[in-house]
mmCIF file of C-alpha atoms and ligand atoms in Angstrom:
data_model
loop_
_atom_site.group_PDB
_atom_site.id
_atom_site.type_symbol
_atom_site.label_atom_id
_atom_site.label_comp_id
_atom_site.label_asym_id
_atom_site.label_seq_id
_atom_site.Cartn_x
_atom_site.Cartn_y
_atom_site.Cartn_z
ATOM 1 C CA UNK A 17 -7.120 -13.069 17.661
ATOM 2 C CA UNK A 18 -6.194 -9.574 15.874
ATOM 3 C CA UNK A 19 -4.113 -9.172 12.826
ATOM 4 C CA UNK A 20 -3.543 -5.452 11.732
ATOM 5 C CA UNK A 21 -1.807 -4.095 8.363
ATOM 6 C CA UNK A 22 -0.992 -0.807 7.319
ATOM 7 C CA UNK A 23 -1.134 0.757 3.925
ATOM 8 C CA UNK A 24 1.267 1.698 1.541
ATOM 9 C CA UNK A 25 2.313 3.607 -0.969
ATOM 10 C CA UNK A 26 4.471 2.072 -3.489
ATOM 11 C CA UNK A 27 6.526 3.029 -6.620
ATOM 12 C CA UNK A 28 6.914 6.807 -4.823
ATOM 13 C CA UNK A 29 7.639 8.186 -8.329
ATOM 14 C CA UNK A 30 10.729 6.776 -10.183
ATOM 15 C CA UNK A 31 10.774 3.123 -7.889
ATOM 16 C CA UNK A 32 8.035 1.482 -10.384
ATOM 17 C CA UNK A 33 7.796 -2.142 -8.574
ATOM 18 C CA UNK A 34 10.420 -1.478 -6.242
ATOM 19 C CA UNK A 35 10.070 0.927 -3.672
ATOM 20 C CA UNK A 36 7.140 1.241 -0.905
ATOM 21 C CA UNK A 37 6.587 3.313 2.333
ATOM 22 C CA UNK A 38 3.961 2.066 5.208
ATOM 23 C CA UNK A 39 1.571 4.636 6.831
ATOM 24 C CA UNK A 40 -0.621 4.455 9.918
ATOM 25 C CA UNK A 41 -3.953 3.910 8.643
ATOM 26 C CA UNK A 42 -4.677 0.156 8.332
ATOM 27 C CA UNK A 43 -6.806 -2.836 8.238
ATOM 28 C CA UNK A 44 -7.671 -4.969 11.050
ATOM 29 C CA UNK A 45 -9.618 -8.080 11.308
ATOM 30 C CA UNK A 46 -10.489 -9.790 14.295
ATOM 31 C CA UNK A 47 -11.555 -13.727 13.981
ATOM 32 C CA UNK A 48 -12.797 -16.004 16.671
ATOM 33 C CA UNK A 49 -14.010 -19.499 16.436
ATOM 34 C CA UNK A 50 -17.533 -19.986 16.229
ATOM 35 C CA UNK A 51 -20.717 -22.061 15.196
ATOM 36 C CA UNK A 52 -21.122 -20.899 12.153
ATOM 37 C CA UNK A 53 -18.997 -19.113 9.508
ATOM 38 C CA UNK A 54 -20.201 -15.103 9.414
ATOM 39 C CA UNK A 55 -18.948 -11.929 8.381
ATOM 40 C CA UNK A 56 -19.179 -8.227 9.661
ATOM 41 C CA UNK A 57 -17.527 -5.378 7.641
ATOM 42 C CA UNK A 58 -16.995 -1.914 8.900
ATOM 43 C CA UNK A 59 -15.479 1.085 7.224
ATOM 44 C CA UNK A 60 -13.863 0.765 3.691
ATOM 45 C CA UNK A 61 -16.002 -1.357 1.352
ATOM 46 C CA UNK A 62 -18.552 -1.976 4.378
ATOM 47 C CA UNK A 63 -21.428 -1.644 1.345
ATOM 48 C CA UNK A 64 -19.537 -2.938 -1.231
ATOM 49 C CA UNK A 65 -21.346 -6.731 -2.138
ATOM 50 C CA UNK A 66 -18.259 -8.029 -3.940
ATOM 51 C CA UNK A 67 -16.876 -8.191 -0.053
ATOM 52 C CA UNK A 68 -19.233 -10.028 1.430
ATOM 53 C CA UNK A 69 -19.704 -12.738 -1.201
ATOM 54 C CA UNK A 70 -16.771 -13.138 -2.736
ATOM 55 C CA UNK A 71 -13.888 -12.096 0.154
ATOM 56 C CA UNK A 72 -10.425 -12.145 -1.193
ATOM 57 C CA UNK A 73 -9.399 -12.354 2.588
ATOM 58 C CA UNK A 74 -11.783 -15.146 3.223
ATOM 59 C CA UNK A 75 -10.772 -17.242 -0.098
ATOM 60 C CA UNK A 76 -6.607 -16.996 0.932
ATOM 61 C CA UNK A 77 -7.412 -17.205 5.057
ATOM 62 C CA UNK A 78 -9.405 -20.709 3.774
ATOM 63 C CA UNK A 79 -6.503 -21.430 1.367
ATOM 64 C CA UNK A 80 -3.813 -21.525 4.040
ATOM 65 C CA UNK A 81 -6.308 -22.840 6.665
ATOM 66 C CA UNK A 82 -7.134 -25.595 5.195
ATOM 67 C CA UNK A 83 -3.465 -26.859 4.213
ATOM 68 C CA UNK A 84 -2.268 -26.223 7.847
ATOM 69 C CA UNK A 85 -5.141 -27.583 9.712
ATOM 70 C CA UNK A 86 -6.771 -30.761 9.581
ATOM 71 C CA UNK A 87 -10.133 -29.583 11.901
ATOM 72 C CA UNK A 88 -12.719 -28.701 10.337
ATOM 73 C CA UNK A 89 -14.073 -25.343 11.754
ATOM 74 C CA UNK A 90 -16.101 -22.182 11.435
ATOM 75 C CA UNK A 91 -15.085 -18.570 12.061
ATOM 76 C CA UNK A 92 -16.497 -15.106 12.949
ATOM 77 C CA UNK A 93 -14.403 -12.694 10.677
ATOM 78 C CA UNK A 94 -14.949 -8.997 12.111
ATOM 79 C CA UNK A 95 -13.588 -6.447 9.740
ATOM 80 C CA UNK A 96 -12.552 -3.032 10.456
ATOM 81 C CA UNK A 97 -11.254 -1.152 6.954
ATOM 82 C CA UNK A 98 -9.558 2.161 6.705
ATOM 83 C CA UNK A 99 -8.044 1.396 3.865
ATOM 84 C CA UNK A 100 -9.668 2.462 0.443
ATOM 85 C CA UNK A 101 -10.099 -0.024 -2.283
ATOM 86 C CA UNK A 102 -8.601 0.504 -5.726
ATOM 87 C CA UNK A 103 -7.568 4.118 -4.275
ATOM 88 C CA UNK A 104 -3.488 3.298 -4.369
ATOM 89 C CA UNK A 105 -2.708 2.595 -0.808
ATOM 90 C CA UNK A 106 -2.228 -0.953 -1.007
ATOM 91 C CA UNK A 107 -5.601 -2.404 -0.321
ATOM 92 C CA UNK A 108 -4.831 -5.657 -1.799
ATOM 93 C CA UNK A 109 -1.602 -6.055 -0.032
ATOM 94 C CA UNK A 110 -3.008 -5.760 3.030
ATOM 95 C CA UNK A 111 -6.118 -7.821 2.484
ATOM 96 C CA UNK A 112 -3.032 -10.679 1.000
ATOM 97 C CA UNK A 113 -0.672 -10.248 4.151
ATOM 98 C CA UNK A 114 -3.267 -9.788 6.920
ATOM 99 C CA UNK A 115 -5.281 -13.489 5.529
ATOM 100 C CA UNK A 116 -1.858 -15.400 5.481
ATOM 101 C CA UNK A 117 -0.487 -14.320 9.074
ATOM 102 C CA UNK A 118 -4.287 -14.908 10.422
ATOM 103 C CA UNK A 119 -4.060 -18.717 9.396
ATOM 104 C CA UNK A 120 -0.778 -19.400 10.803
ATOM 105 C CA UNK A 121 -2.038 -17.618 14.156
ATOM 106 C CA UNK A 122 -5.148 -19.231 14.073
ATOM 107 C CA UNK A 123 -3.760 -22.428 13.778
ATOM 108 C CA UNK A 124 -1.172 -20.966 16.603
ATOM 109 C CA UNK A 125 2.017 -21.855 14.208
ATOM 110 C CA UNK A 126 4.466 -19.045 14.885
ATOM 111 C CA UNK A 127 5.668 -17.193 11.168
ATOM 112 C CA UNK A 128 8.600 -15.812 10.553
ATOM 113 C CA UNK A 129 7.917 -12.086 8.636
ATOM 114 C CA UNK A 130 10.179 -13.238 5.833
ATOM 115 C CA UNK A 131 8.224 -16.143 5.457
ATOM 116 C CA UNK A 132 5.117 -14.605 5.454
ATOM 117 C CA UNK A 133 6.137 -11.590 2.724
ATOM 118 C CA UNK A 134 7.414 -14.582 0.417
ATOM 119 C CA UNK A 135 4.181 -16.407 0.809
ATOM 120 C CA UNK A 136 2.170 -13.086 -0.090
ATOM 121 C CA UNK A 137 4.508 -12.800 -2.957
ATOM 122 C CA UNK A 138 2.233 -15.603 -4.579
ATOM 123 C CA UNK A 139 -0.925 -13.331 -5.211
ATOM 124 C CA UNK A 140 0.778 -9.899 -5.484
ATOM 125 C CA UNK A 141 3.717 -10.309 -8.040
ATOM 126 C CA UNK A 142 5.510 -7.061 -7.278
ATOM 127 C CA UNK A 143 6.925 -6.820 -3.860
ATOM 128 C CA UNK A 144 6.359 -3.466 -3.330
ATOM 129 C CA UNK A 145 3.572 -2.972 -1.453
ATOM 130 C CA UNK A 146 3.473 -6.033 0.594
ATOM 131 C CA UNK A 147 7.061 -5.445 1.728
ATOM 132 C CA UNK A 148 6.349 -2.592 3.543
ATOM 133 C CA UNK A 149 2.719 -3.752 4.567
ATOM 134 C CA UNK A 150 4.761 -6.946 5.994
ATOM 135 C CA UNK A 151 7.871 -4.786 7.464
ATOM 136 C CA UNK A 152 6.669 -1.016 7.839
ATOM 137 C CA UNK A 153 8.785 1.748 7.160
ATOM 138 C CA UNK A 154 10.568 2.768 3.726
ATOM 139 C CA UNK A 155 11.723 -0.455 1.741
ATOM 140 C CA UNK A 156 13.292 -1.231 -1.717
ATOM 141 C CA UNK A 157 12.460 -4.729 -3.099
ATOM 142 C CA UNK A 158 13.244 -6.920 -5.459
ATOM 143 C CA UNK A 159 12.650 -10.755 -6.584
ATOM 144 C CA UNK A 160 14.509 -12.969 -7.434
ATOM 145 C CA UNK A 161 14.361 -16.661 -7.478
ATOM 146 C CA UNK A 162 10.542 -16.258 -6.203
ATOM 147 C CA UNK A 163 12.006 -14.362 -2.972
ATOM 148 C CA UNK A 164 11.611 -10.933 -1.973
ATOM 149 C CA UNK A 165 15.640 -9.370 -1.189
ATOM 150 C CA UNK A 166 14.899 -5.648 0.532
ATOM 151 C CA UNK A 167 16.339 -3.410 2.890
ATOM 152 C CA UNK A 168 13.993 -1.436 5.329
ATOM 153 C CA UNK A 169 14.987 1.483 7.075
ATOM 154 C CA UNK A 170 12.403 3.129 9.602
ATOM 155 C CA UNK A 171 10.980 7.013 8.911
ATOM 156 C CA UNK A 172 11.733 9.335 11.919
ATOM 157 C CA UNK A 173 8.933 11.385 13.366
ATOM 158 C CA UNK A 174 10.066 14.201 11.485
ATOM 159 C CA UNK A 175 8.118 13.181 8.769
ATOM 160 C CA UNK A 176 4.331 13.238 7.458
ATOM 161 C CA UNK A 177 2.525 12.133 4.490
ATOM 162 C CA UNK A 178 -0.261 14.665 3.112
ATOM 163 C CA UNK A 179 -2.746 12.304 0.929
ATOM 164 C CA UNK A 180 -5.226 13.151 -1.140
ATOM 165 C CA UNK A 181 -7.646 10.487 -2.124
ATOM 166 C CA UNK A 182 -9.864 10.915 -5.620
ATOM 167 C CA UNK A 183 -13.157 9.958 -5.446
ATOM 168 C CA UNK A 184 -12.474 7.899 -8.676
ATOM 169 C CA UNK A 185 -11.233 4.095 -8.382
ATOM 170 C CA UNK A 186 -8.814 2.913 -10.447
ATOM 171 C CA UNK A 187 -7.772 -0.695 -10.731
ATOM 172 C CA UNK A 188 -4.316 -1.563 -10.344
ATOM 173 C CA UNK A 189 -4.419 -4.496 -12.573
ATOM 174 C CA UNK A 190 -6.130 -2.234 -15.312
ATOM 175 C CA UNK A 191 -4.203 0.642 -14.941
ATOM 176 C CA UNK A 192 -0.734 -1.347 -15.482
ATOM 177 C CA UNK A 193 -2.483 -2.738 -19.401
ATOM 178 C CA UNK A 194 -2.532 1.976 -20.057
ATOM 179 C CA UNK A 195 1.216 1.417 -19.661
ATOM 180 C CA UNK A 196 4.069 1.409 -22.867
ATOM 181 C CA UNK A 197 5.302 -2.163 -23.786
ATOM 182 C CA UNK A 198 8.411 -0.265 -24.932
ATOM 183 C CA UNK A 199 10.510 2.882 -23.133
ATOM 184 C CA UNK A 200 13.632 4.404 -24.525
ATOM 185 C CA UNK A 201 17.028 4.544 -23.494
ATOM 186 C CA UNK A 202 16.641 7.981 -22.007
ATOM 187 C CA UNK A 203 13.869 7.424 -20.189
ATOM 188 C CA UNK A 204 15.221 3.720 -18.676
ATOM 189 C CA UNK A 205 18.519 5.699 -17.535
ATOM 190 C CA UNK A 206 16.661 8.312 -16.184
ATOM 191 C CA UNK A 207 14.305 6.146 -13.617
ATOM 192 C CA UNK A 208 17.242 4.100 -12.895
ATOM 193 C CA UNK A 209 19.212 7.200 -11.730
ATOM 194 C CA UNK A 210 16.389 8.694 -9.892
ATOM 195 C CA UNK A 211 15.089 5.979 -8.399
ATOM 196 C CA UNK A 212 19.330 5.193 -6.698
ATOM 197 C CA UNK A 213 19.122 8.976 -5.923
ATOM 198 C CA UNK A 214 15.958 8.462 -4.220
ATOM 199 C CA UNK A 215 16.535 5.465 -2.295
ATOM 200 C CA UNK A 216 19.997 6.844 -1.020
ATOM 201 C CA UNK A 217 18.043 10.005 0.323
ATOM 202 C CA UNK A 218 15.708 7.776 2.297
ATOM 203 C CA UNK A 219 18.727 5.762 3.693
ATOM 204 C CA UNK A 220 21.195 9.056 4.201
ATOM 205 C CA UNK A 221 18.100 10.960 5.401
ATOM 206 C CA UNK A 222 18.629 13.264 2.780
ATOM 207 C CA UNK A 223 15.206 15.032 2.738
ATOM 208 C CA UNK A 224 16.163 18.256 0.850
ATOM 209 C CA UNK A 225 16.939 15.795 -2.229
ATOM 210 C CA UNK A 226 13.480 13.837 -2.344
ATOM 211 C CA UNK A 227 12.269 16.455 -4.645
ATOM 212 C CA UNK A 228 14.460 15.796 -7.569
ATOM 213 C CA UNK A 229 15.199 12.364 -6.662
ATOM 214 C CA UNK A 230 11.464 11.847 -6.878
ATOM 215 C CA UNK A 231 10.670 12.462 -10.574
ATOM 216 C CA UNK A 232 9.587 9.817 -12.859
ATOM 217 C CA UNK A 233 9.184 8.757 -16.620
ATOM 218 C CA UNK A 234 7.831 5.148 -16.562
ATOM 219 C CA UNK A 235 4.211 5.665 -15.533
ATOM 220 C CA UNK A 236 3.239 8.334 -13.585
ATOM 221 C CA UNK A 237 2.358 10.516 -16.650
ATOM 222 C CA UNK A 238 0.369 7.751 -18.442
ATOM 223 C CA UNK A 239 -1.787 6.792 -15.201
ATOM 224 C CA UNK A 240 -2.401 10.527 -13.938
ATOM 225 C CA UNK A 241 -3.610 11.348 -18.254
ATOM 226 C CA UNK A 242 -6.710 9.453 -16.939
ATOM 227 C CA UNK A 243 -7.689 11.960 -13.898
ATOM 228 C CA UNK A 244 -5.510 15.266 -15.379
ATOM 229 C CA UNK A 245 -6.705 17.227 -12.129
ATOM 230 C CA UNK A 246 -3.911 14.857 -10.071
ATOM 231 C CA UNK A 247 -1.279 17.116 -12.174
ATOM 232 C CA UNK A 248 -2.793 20.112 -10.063
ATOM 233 C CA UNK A 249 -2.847 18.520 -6.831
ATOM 234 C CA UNK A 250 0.887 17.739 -7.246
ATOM 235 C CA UNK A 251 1.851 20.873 -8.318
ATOM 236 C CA UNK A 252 -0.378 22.462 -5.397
ATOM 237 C CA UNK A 253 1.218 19.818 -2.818
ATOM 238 C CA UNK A 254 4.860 20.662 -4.299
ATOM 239 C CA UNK A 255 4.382 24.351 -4.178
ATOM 240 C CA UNK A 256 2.900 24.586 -0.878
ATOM 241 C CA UNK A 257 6.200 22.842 0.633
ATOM 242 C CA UNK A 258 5.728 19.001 0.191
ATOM 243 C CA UNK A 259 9.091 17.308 0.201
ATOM 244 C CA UNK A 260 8.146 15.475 -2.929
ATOM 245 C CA UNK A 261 4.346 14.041 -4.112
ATOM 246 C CA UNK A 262 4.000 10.926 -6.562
ATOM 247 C CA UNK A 263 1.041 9.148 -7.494
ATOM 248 C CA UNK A 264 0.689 6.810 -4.517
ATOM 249 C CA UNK A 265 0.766 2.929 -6.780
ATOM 250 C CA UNK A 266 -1.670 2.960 -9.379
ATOM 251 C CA UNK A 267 -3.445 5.789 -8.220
ATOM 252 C CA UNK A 268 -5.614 8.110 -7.552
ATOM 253 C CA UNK A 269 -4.341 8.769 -4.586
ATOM 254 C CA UNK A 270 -1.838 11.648 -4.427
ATOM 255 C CA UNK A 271 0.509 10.947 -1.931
ATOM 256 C CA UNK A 272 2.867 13.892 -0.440
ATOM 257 C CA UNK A 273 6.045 14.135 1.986
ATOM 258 C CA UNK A 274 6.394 16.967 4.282
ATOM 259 C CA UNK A 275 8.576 18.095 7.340
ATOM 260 C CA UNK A 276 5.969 17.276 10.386
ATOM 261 C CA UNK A 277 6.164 21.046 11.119
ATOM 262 C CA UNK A 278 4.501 21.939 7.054
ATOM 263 C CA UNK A 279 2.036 19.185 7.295
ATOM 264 C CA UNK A 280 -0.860 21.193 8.516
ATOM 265 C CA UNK A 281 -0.230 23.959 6.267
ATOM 266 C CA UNK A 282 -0.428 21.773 3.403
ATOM 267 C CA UNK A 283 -3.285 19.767 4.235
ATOM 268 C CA UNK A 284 -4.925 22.958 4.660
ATOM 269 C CA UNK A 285 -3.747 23.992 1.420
ATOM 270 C CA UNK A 286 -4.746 21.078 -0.980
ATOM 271 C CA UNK A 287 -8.245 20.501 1.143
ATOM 272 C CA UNK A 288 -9.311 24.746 0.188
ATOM 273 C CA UNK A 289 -8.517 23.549 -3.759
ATOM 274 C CA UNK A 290 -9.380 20.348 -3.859
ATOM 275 C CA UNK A 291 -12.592 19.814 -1.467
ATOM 276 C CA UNK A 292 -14.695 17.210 -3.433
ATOM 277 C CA UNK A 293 -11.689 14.610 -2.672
ATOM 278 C CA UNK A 294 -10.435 13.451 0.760
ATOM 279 C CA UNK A 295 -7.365 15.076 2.194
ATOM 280 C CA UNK A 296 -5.771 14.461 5.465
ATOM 281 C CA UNK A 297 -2.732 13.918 7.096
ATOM 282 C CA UNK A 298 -0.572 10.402 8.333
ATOM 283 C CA UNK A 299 2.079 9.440 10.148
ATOM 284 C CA UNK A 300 4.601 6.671 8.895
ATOM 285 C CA UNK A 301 4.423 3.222 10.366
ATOM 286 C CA UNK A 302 7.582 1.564 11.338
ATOM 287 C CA UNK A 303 5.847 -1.568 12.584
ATOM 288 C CA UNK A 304 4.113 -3.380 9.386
ATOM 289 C CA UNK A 305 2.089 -6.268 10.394
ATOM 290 C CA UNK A 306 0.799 -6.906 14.196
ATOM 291 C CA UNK A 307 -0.588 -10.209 15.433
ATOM 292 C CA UNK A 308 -2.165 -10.211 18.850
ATOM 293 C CA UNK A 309 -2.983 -13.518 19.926
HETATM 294 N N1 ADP B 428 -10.828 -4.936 2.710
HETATM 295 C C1 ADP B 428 -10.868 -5.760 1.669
HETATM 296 N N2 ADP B 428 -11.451 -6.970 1.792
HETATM 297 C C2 ADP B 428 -11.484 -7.825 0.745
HETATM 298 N N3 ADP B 428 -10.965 -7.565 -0.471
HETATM 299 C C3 ADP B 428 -10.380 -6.385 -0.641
HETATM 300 C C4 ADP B 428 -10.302 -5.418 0.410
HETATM 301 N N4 ADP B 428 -9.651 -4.354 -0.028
HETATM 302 C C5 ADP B 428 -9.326 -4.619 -1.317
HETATM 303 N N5 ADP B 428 -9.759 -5.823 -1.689
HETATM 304 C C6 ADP B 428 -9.602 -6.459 -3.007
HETATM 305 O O1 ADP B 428 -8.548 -5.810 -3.677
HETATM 306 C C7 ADP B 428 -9.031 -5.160 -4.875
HETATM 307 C C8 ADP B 428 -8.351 -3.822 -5.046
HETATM 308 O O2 ADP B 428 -7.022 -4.057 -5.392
HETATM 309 P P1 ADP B 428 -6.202 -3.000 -6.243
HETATM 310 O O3 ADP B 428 -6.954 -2.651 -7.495
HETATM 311 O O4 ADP B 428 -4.838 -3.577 -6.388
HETATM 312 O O5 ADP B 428 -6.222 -1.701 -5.374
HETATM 313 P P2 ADP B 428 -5.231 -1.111 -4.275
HETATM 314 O O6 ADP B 428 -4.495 -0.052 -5.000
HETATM 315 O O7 ADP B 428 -6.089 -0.552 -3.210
HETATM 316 O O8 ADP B 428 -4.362 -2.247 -3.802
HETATM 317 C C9 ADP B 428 -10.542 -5.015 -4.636
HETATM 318 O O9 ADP B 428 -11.239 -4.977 -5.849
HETATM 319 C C10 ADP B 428 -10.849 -6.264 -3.843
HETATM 320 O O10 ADP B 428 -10.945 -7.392 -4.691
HETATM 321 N N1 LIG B 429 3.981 -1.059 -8.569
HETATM 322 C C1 LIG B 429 2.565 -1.256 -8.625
HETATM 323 C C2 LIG B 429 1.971 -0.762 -7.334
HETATM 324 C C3 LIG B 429 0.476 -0.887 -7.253
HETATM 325 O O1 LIG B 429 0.045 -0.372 -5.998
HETATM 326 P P1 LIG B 429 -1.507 -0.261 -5.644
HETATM 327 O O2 LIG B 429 -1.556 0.260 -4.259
HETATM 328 O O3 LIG B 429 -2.115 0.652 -6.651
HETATM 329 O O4 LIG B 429 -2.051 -1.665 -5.751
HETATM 330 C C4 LIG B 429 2.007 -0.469 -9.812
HETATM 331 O O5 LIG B 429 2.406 0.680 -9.961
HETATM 332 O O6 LIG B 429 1.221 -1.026 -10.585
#
């Protein structure tokens, strides 16, 4: 059995907790039963111990397991990682969304998507990444009585995402305690406006409008203080002809939207300035999660 997830970008500026976007890169794990329980990692975090002893997929795949079977047995987990860790792109989203869906189709219970993104909802509190990492394509959530409400609406082809990954982690859970307890007025009506503005472009297809729509006042400018040279990628990304470019969740990534036809350009662009990080160019998933039985 396969389970695939893509990674996301949330916030995308003004949408702090809200809004989300799925790309093509992903995770995908591949679990068969076996004699013994064991564990092969490839790509992102491949090195990295705290994954092989202490597996958040592993620890919620045995969670859910566990409650919906009553055999006992043992698994090969084969992991293939594109996705960064602590980077911005929704690591821990996907890691949350792909264990859940691989119990249920382990066990071979069918689960309904909505299901599954209200489950998730339990270990990520803010249903902005996992909506899209559950649905694909541009969403805005909210929760309310401990269930996700969104509306998804799929990105055309048209569209690109030029990313620029840091080579500096930074932990979402950390970065959210460098945030204000407090904002004013001005600032509250101003992300509130922004983030409609921005949410109707998506829906409208207004492209020409992401750019203004985009701009923020709740966090990008306290999180980006901590790596100051993601003010220069923006500004690089922005003048070279991105659409708009917010810092992708937490950070560090930089994440950029472009007309398919600029994308190149601007990869090329941000890669000559900023060669010590890792630049490259992504299509938009429309998919979200894939089981293949
Ligand atoms: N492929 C993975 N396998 C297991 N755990 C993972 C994986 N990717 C991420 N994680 C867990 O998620 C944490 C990163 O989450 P977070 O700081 O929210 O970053 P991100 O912005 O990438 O979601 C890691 O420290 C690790 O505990
Ligand atoms: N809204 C959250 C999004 C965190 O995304 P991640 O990919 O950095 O985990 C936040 O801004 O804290």
């Amino acid at each position: 059995m396969k389970v695939s997830v893509p990674a996301t970008s949330a916030n995308l500026g003004p949408g702090f907790d809200s809004l989300g976007i799925a790309i093509t890169m992903k995770n995908q794990v591949i679990i068969r039963p076996s004699k013994f329980h064991s564990v092969s990692l490839k790509g992102e975090g491949a090195n990295n111990p705290v994954l092989k002893d202490n597996n958040m997929f592993i620890s919620i795949f045995n969670d859910f397991y566990h409650n919906l079977s009553h055999k006992k047995r043992h698994f090969r987990f084969e992991f293939f990682n594109e996705i960064p860790l602590s980077r911005g792109l929704g690591s821990s989203s996907a890691v949350i969304v792909s264990a859940i869906a691989s119990a249920y189709a382990i066990e071979g219970i069918k689960l309904d998507k909505n299901k599954l993104l209200n489950l998730a909802l339990a270990y990520e509190n803010h249903p902005d990444n996992i909506t899209p990492a559950v649905m694909g394509g541009f969403n805005v959530a909210t929760v309310q009585d401990n269930e996700v409400r969104y509306i998804n609406k799929s990105i055309p082809k048209a569209l690109k995402a030029v990313i620029v990954v840091p080579n500096r982690p930074i932990s979402t859970q950390l970065s959210r305690k460098t945030l204000p307890f407090k904002y004013s007025k001005d600032d509250v009506i101003f992300n509130i406006s922004h983030s409609s503005l921005l949410t109707a472009a998506f829906m409208s297809e207004d492209w020409k409008m992401l750019r203004t729509a985009s701009l923020d006042k709740v966090h990008q400018k306290y999180r980006m203080k901590q790596m100051p040279e993601l003010f220069d990628v923006q500004k690089s990304a922005l003048r070279s002809g991105a659409l708009m470019s917010t810092l992708s969740g937490s950070g560090s990534t930089l994440f950029s939207i472009c007309f398919a036809d600029d994308a190149k350009r601007i990869e090329k662009a941000l890669r000559n300035r900023f060669s010590h990080f890792k630049v490259f160019t992504s299509d938009f998933d429309n998919t979200g999660v894939k089981i293949d039985l």
